[in-house]
XYZ file of C-alpha atoms in Angstrom:
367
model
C -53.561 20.901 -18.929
C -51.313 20.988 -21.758
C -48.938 17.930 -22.553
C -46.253 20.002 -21.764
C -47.566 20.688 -18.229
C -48.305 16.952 -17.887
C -44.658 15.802 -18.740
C -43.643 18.453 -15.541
C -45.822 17.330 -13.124
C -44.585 13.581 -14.011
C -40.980 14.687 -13.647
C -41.972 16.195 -10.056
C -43.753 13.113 -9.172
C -42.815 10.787 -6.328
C -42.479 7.810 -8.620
C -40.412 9.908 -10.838
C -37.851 10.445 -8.144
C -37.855 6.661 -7.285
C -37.295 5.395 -10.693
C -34.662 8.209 -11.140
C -32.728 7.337 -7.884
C -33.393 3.347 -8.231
C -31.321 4.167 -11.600
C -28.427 5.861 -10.049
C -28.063 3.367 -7.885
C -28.184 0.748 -10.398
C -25.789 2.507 -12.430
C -23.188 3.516 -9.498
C -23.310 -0.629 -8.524
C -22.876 -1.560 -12.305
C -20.113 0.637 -12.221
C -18.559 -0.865 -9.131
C -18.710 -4.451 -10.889
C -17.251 -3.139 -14.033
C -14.762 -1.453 -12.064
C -13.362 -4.578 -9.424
C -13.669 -6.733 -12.949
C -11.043 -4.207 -14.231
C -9.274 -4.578 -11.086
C -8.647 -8.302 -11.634
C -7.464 -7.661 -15.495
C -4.703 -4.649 -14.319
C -3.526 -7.023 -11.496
C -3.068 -9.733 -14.340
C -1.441 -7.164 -16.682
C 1.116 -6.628 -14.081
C 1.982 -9.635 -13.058
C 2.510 -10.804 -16.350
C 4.583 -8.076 -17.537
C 1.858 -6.973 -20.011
C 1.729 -3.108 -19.325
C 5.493 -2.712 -19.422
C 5.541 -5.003 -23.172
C 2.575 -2.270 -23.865
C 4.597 0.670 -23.212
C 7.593 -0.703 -24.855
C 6.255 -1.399 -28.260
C 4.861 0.543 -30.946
C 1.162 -0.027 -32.045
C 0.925 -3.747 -31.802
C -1.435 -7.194 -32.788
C -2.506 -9.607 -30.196
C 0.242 -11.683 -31.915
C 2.753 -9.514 -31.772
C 2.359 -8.576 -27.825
C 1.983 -12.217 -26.565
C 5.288 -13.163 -28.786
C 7.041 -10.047 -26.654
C 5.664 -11.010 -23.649
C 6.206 -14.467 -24.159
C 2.489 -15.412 -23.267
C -0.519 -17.320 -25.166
C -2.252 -15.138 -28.008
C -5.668 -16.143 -26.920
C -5.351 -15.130 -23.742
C -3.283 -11.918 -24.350
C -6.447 -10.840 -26.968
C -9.061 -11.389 -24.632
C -7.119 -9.631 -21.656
C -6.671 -6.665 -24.093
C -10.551 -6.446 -25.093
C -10.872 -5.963 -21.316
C -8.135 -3.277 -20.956
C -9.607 -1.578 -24.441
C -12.720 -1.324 -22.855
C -11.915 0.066 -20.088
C -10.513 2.501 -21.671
C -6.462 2.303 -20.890
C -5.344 0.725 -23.836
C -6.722 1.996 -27.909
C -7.090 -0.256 -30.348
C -7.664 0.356 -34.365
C -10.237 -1.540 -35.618
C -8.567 -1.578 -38.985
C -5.281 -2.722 -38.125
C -6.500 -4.304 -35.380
C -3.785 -2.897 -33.296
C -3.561 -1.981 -29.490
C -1.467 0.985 -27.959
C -1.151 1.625 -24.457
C -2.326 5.472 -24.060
C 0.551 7.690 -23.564
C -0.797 9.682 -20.401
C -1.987 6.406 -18.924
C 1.614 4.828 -19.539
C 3.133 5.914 -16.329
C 0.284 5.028 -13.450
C 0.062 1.066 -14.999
C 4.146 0.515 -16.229
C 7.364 0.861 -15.570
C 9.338 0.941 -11.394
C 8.622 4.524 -10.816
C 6.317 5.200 -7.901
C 3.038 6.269 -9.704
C 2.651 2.496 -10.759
C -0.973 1.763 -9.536
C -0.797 -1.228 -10.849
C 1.055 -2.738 -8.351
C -1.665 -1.247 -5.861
C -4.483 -2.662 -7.546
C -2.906 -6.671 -7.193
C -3.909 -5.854 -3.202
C -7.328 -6.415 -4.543
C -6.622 -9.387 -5.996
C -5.358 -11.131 -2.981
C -8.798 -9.950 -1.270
C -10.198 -11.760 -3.631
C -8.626 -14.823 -2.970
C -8.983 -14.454 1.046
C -12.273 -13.654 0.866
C -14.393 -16.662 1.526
C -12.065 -17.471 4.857
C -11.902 -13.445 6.095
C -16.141 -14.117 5.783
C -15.948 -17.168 7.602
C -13.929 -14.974 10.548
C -17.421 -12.914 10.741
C -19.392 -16.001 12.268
C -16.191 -17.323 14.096
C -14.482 -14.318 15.487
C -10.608 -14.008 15.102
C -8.999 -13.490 11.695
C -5.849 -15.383 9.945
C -2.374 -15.849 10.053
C 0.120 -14.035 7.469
C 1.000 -17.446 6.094
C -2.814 -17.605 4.464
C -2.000 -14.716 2.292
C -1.061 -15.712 -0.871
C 2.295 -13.147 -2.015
C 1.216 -10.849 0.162
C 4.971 -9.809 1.176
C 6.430 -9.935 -2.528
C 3.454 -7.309 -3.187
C 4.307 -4.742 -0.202
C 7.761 -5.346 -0.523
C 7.337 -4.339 -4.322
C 5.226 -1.420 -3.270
C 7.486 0.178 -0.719
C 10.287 -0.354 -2.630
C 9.231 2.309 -5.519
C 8.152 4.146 -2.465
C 11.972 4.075 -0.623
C 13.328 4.143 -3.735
C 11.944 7.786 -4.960
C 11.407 9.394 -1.353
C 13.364 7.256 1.454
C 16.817 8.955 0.966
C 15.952 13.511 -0.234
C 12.442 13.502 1.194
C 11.825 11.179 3.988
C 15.337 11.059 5.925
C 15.210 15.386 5.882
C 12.186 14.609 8.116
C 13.584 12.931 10.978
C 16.148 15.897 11.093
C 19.067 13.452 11.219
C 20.743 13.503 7.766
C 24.247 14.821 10.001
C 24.289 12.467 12.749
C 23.235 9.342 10.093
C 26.367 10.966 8.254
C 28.326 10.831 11.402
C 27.269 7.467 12.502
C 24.347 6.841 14.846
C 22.749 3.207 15.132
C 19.358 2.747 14.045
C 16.169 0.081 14.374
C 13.629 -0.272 12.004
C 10.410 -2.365 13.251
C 8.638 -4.875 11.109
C 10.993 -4.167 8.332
C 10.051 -6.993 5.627
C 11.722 -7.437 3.219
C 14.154 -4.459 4.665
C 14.938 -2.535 1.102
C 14.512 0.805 3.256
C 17.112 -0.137 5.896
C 19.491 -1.632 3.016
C 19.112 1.783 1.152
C 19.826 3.527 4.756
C 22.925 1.456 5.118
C 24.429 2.109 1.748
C 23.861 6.128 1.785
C 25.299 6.311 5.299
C 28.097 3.739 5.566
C 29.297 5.307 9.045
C 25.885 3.869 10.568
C 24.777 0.904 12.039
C 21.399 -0.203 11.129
C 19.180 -3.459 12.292
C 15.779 -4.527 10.914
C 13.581 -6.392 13.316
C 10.665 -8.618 11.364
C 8.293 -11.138 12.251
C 8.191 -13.738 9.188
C 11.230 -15.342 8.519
C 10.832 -15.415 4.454
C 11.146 -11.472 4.364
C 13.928 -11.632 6.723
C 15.794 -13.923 4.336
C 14.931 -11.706 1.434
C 16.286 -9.075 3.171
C 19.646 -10.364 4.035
C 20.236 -11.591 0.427
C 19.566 -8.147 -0.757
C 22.115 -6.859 2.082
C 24.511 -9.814 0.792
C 24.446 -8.887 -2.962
C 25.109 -5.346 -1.797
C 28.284 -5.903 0.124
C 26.938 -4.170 3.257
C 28.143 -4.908 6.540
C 26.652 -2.439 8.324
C 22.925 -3.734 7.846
C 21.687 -6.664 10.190
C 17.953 -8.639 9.967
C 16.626 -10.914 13.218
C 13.487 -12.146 13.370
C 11.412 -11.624 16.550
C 7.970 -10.480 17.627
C 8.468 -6.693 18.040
C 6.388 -6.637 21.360
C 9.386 -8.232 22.923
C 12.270 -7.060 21.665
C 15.484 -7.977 23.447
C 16.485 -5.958 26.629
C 19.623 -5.333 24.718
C 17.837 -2.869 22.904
C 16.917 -0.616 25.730
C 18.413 2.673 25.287
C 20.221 1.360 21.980
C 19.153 3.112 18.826
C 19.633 7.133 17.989
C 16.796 6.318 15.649
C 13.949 4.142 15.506
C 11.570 3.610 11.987
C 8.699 1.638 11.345
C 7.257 1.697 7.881
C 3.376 1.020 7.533
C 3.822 -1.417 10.284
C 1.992 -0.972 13.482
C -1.364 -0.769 12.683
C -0.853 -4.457 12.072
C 0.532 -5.614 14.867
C -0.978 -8.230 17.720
C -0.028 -5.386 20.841
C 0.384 -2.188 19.048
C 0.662 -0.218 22.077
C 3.507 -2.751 23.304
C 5.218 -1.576 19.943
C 5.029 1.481 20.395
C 6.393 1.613 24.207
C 9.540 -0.541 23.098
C 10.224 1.804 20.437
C 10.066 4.663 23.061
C 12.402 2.576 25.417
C 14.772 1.789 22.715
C 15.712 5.316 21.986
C 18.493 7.198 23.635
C 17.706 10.498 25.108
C 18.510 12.831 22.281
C 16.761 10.153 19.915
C 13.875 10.034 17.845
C 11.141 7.718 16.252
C 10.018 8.086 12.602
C 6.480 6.292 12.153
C 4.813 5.835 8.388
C 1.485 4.963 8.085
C -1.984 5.060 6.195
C -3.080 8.764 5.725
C -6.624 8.263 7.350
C -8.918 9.503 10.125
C -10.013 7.630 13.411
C -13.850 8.134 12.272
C -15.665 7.414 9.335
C -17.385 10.803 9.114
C -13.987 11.699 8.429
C -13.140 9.900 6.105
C -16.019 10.308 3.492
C -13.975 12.567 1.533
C -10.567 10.596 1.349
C -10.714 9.224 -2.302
C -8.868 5.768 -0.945
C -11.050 5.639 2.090
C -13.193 2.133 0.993
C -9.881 0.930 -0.199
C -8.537 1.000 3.662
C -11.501 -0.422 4.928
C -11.170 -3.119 2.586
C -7.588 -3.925 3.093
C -7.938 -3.718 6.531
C -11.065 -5.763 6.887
C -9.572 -8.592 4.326
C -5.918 -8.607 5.491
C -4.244 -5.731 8.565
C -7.377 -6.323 11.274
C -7.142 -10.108 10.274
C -4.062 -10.983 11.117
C -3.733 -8.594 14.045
C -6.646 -10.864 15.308
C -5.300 -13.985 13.981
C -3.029 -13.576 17.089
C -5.524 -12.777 19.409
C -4.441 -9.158 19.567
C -6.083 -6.002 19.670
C -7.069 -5.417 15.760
C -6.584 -1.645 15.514
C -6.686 -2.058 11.716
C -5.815 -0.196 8.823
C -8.226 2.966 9.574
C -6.889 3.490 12.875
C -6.778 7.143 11.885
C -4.126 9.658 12.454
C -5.544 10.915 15.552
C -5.748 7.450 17.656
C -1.505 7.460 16.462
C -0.816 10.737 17.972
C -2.805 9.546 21.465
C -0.892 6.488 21.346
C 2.356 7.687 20.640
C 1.667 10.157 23.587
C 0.537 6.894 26.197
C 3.895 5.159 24.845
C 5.645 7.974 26.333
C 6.544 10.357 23.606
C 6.333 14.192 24.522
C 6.905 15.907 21.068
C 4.598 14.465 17.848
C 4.312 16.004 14.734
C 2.586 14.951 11.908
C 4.114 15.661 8.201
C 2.586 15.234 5.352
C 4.626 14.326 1.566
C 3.263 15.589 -1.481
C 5.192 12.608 -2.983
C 3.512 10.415 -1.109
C -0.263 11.109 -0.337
C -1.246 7.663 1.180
C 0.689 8.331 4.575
C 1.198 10.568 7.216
C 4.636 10.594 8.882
C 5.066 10.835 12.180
C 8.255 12.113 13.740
C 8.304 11.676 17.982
C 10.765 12.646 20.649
C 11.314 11.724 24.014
């Protein structure tokens, strides 16, 4: 046998496979850590205003981007050795400069929509609930929303860009309403947070009436300051438990919305029934949420899929649970929300889809 001959038979050897796969696997959970490490350093870099001082300035020292940023050097240098090698930010060795890559500029600064940055701090807060989500795996039931660290200043910041690009030429067209909003219809939004979507609603269409139901009362407040600072008098906030809205409501609202906000809730099914009995006969319900499938088969080829699991293992199942309610969580799938929006008592569901907006489906139902 010739040495060449050996070196095949090795390659086609059982151990060969082994040690190959054992290092792919090695390599692919290396990659995870170095990955979730560069997680926590983009989440930083947004907070503190890094990426936008990065995308503002030309070529740049460690001195010269902490004094813009008004942050320690120290710090700022070895948070930039991270970003460098990860590969988002260049430095010259010579100059010892850093530069924020043009093509990477828009998906880490700036208020537009394709911010990932503001994303990524989701992981963060994971992080930090971690330890007390694990205990909830020997205990049973899950936390309340007041154990989660900024968790409404970083959804409201995320929907905002969201409303902001889509809410008023892409997302209203879809409820096939633009005329009657025009007109003046009255409209409900459940579990509106920090209510930035009915605020914008309420300044394009000044001839309707709009009211944003929330459970937490420090949204609520957020959201009638922004109302406030706006001059808008057509936009009301209460806070209340959705699953038992007032009887007022019955047969109130031309239009109902709800904003990646049922799969959340303690009685989602409950929800979903009052928003059916809220609506008028001629009126519809506009639901937003996570862009997933019921099963996990399904879901193997959905590039955010672990990142739904995650958020709704660490945070959307939790506090559903929390309450002692029915923890549909996060991947409740698109085809469990048409089955229950047809056992609330909706005839007519269809699912759209929005190029500008990949991570949900949108749900328009009818009476």
């Amino acid at each position: 046998m010739t040495l060449e001959d050996h070196m095949t038979t090795l390659e086609h050897s059982p151990a060969h496979h082994d040690a190959v796969a054992s290092e792919e696997v090695a390599d692919r959970i290396i990659g995870i850590m170095n990955d979730g490490a560069i997680c926590v350093l983009i989440g930083i870099g947004h907070d503190l205003g890094l990426f936008d001082t990065l995308a503002e300035l030309p070529p740049a020292t460690s001195e010269q981007i902490a004094d813009a940023a008004g942050l320690d050097e120290r710090y700022t240098r070895e948070w930039l050795g991270g970003i460098v090698t990860a590969g988002l930010v260049e430095y010259d060795a010579l100059d010892r400069t850093y530069a924020l890559l043009p093509d990477h500029a828009p998906f880490l600064s700036g208020p537009g929509p394709d911010n990932l940055s503001r994303v990524i701090r989701y992981v963060n807060m994971m992080g930090e609930v971690s330890a007390k989500v694990a205990e909830k795996f020997r205990t049973g039931g899950g936390l309340s929303y007041e154990e989660y660290p900024g968790f409404h200043d970083i959804q409201a910041a995320e929907s905002r860009a969201t409303h902001d690009a889509s809410l008023l030429d892409m997302v209203v067209p879809v409820t096939g309403m633009t005329e009657r909003l025009r007109s003046g219809i009255t409209v409900a939004d459940i579990g509106c947070g920090q209510g930035h979507a009915v605020n914008l609603l309420a300044r394009a269409f000044p001839a309707s009436r709009f009211v944003g139901f929330d459970l937490s009362p420090e949204p609520i407040a957020a959201a009638r300051a922004e109302a406030a600072e706006w001059g808008l008098t057509n936009a009301t906030f209460h806070q209340c438990d959705v699953a038992t809205l007032p009887p007022e409501s019955v047969g109130a609202y031309d239009l109902v919305t709800a904003f990646d906000a049922i799969h959340d809730q303690k009685d989602p099914a409950r929800v979903l029934a009052n928003a059916r009995a809220a609506l008028r006969p001629d009126g519809a319900f506009l639901m937003v949420d996570f862009n997933a499938h019921s099963c996990v088969e399904d879901n193997l080829g959905l590039p955010w899929a672990s990142f739904i699991y995650a958020i709704s293992t660490t945070h959307c199942m939790s506090v559903s649970l929390g309450q002692g309610g029915a923890g549909l969580g996060t991947a409740w799938g698109v085809e469990t929300a048409e089955e229950m929006l047809r056992a609330a008592g909706f005839s007519d569901v269809v699912r759209h889809e929005l190029e500008a907006d990949p991570f949900n489906a949108y749900f328009m139902a009818r009476p």
